[in-house]
Short mmCIF file of C-alpha atoms in Angstrom, two decimals:
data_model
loop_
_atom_site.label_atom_id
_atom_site.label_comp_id
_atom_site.label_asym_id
_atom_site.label_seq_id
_atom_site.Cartn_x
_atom_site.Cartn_y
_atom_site.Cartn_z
CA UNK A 311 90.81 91.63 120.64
CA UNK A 312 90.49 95.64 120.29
CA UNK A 313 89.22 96.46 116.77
CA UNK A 314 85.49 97.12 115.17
CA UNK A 315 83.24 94.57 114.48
CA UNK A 316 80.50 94.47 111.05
CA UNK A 317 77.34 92.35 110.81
CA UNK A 318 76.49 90.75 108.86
CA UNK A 319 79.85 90.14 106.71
CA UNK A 320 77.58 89.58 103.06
CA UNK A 321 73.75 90.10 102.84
CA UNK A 322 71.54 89.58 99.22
CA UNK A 323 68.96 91.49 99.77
CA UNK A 324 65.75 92.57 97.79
CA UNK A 325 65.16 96.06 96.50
CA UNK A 326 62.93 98.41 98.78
CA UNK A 327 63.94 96.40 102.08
CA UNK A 328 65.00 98.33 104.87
CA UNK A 329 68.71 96.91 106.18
CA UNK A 330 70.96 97.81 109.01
CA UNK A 331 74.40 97.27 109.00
CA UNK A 332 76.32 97.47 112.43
CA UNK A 333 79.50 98.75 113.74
CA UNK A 334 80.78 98.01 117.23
CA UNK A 335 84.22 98.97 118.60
CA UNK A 336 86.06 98.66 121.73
CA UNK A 337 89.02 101.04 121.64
CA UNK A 338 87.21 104.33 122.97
CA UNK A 339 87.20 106.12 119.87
CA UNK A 340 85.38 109.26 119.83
CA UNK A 341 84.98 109.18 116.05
CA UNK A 342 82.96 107.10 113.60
CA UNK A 343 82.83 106.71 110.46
CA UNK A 344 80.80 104.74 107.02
CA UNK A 345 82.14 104.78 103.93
CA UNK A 346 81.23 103.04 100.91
CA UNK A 347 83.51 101.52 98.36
CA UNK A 348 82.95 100.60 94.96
CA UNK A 349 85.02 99.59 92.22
CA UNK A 350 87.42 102.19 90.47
CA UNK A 351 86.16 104.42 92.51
CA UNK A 352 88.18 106.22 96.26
CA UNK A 353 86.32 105.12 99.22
CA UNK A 354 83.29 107.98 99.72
CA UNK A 355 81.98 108.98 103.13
CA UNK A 356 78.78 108.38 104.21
CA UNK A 357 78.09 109.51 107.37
CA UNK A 358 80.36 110.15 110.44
CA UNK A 359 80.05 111.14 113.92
CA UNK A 360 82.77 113.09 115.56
CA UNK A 361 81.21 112.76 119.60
CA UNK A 362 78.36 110.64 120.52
CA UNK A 363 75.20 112.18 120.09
CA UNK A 364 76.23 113.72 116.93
CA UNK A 365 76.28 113.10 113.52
CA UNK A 366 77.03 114.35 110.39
CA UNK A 367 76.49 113.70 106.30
CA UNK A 368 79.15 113.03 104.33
CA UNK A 369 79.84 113.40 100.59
CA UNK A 370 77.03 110.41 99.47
CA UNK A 371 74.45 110.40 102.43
CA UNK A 372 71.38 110.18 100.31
CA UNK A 373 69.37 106.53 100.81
CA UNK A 374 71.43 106.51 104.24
CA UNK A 375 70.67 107.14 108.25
CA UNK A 376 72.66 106.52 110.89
CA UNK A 377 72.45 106.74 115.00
CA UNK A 378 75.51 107.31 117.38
CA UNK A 379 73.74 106.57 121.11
CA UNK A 380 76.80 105.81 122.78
CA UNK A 381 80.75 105.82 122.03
CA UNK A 382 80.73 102.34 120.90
CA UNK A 383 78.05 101.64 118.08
CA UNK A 384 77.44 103.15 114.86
CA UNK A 385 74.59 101.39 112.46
CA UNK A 386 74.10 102.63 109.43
CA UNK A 387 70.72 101.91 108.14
CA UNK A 388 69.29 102.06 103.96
CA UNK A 389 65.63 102.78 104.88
CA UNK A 390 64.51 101.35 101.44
CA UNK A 391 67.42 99.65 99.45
CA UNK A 392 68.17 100.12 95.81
CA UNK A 393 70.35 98.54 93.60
CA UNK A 394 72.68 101.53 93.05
CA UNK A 395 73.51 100.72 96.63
CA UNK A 396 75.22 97.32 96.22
CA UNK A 397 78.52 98.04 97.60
CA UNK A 398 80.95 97.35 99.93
CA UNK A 399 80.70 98.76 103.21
CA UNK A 400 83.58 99.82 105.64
CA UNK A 401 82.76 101.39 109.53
CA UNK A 402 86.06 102.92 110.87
CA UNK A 403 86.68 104.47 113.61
CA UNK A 404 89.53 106.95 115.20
CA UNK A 405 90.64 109.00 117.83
CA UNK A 406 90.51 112.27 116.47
CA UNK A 407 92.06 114.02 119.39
CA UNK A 408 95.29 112.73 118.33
CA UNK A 409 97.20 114.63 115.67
CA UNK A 410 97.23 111.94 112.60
CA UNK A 411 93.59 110.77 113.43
CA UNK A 412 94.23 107.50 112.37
CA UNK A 413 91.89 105.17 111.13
CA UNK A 414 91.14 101.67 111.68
CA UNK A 415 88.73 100.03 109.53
CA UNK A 416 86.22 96.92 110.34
CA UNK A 417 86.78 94.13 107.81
CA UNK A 418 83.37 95.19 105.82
CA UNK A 419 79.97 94.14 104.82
CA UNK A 420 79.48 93.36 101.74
CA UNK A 421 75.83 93.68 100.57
CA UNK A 422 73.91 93.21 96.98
CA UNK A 423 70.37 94.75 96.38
CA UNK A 424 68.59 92.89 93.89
CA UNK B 1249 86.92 120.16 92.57
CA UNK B 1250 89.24 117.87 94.84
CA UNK B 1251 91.01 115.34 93.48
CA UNK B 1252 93.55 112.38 94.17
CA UNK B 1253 95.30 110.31 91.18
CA UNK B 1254 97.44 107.44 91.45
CA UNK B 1255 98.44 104.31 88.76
CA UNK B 1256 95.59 102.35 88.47
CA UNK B 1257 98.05 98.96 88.27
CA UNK B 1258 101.28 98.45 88.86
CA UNK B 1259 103.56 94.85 88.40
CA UNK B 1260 107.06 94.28 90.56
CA UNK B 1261 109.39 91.37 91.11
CA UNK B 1262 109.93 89.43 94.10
CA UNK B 1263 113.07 91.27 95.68
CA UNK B 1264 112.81 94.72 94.41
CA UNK B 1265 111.61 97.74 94.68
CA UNK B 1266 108.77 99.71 93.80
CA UNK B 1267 107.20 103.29 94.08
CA UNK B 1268 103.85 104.31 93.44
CA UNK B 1269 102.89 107.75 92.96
CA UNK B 1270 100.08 109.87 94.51
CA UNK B 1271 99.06 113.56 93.16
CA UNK B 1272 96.82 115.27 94.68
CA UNK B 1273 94.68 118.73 94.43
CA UNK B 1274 92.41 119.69 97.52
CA UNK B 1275 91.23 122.44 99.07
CA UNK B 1276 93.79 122.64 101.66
CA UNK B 1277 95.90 120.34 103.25
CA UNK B 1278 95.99 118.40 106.94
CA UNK B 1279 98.34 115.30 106.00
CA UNK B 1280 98.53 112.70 103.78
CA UNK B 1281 97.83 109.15 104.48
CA UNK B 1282 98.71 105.73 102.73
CA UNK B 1283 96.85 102.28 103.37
CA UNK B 1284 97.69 98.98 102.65
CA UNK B 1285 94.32 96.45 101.58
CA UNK B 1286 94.62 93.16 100.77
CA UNK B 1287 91.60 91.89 98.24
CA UNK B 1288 88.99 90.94 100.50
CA UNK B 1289 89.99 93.43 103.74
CA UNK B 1290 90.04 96.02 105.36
CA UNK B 1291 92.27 99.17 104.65
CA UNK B 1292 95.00 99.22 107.32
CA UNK B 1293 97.58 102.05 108.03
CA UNK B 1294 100.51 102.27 106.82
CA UNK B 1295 102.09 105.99 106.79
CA UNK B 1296 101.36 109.75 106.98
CA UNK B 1297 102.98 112.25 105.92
CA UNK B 1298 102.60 116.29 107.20
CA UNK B 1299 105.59 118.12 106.64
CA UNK B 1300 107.54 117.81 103.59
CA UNK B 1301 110.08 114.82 103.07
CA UNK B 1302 110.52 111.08 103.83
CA UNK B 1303 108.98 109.11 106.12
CA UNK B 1304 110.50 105.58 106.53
CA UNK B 1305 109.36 102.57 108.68
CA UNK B 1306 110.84 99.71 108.00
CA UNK B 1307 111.02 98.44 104.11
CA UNK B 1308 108.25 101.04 103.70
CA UNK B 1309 109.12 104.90 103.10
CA UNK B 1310 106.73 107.55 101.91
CA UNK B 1311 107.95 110.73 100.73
CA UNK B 1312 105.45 114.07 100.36
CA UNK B 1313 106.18 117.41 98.46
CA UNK B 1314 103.60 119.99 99.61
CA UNK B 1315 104.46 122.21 97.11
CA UNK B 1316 104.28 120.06 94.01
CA UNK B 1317 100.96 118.37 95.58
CA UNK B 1318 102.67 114.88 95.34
CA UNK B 1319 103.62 111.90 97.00
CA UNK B 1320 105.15 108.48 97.23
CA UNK B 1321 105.10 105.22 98.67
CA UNK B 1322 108.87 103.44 98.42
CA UNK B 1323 108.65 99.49 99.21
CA UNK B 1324 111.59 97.64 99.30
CA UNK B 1325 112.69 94.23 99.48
CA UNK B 1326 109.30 93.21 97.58
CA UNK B 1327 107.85 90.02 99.34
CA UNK B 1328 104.64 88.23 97.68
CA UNK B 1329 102.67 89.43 100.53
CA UNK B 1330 102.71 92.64 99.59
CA UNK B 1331 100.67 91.68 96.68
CA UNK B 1332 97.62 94.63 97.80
CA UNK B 1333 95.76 97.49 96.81
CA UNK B 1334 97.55 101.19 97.90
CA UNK B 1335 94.82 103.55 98.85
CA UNK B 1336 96.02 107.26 99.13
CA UNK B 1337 94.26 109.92 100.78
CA UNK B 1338 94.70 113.83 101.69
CA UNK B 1339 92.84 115.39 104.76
CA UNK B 1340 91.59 118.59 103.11
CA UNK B 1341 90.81 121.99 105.15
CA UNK B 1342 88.07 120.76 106.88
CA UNK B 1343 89.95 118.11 108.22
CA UNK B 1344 87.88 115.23 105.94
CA UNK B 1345 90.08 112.89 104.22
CA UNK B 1346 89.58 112.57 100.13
CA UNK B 1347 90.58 108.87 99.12
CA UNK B 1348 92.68 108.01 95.87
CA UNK B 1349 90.96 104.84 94.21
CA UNK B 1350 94.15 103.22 94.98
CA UNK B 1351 96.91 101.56 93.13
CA UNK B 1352 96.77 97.77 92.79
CA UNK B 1353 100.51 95.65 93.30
CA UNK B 1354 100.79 92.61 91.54
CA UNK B 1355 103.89 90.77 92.67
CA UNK B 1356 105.75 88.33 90.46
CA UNK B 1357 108.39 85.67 91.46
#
């Protein structure tokens, strides 16, 4: 089934531990994206990469890293998690050659830093 | 600085209709988008708008006024399952989308 894939789905994990969350897809996209969301809040870029090979900060990359190698994967990686970073986590990709540059969202990882 | 506002919460019946409002200010404008989340899932597509007027797909319509910096999502025909969370967002001049912190549909039989 075309879409993006998330691991893990939930993770608990201890301030100060270094975590990587991955993103796979399968449709070709040439963009990737993280974004964060939080409650009452929009959801806030992370990080994106428009090509592979490149990558770019978004609006809240602090505490964040991420690594485009090839077309398919995008991990985003908290080098030393903090609790500030509990959230819920949403890789989406598109095809930003298109005019609307549409979206489509893996179904999130949710992870809580104690 | 940019900004998107929509209701926080907003209650329907079974059967009818509903609209839910989006305004927006950004620094320039590329489209505007509106996704559909469940509690619990991803956002999914639903409708963009670039050029000014309505937009309809189904029992869905979304209507945009560049000028006035506003928008709406139409739903008709309300069915329980589109009990769900309505994220707006604007693609600003450098083509990055700002997100609304969506508008959450409680449907009532």
């Amino acid at each position: 089934i075309a879409g993006i894939t998330q691991a893990p789905t939930s993770q608990i994990l201890a301030a100060g531990r270094r975590m990587t969350l991955r993103c796979t897809q399968d449709m070709r996209h040439n963009a990737m994206y993280w974004y964060r969301q939080d409650l009452g809040l929009g959801l806030r870029l992370i990080h994106y990469s428009n090509t592979a090979g490149t990558t770019g900060k978004g609006e809240v990359p602090d505490g964040y890293s991420v690594s485009r190698a090839n077309t398919d994967d995008f991990p985003l990686t908290l080098a030393s998690a903090v609790p500030s970073q509990t959230s819920v986590y949403f890789c989406a990709s598109s095809d930003s050659k298109t005019g609307a540059n549409v979206l489509t969202f893996g179904a999130g990882s949710r992870l809580t830093v104690l | 600085g940019q900004n998107i506002d929509q209701p926080t919460e907003m209650t329907a019946t079974e059967g009818a209709i509903v609209q839910i409002n989006c305004t927006y200010q950004t620094s320039g404008f590329n489209g505007l988008f509106w996704y559909q989340q469940h509690a619990g899932e991803a956002p999914t597509f639903l409708s963009y708008n670039v050029l000014d007027g309505l937009e309809e797909k189904g029992r869905f319509s979304s209507f945009l006024s560049r000028s006035k910096g506003y928008s709406y999502l139409l739903l008709k025909e309300l069915q329980m399952k589109d009990s769900a969370s309505y994220l707006c967002a604007v693609r600003d001049s450098n083509y990055q989308l700002i997100w609304g912190a969506g508008t959450k549909l409680i449907i009532k039989p």
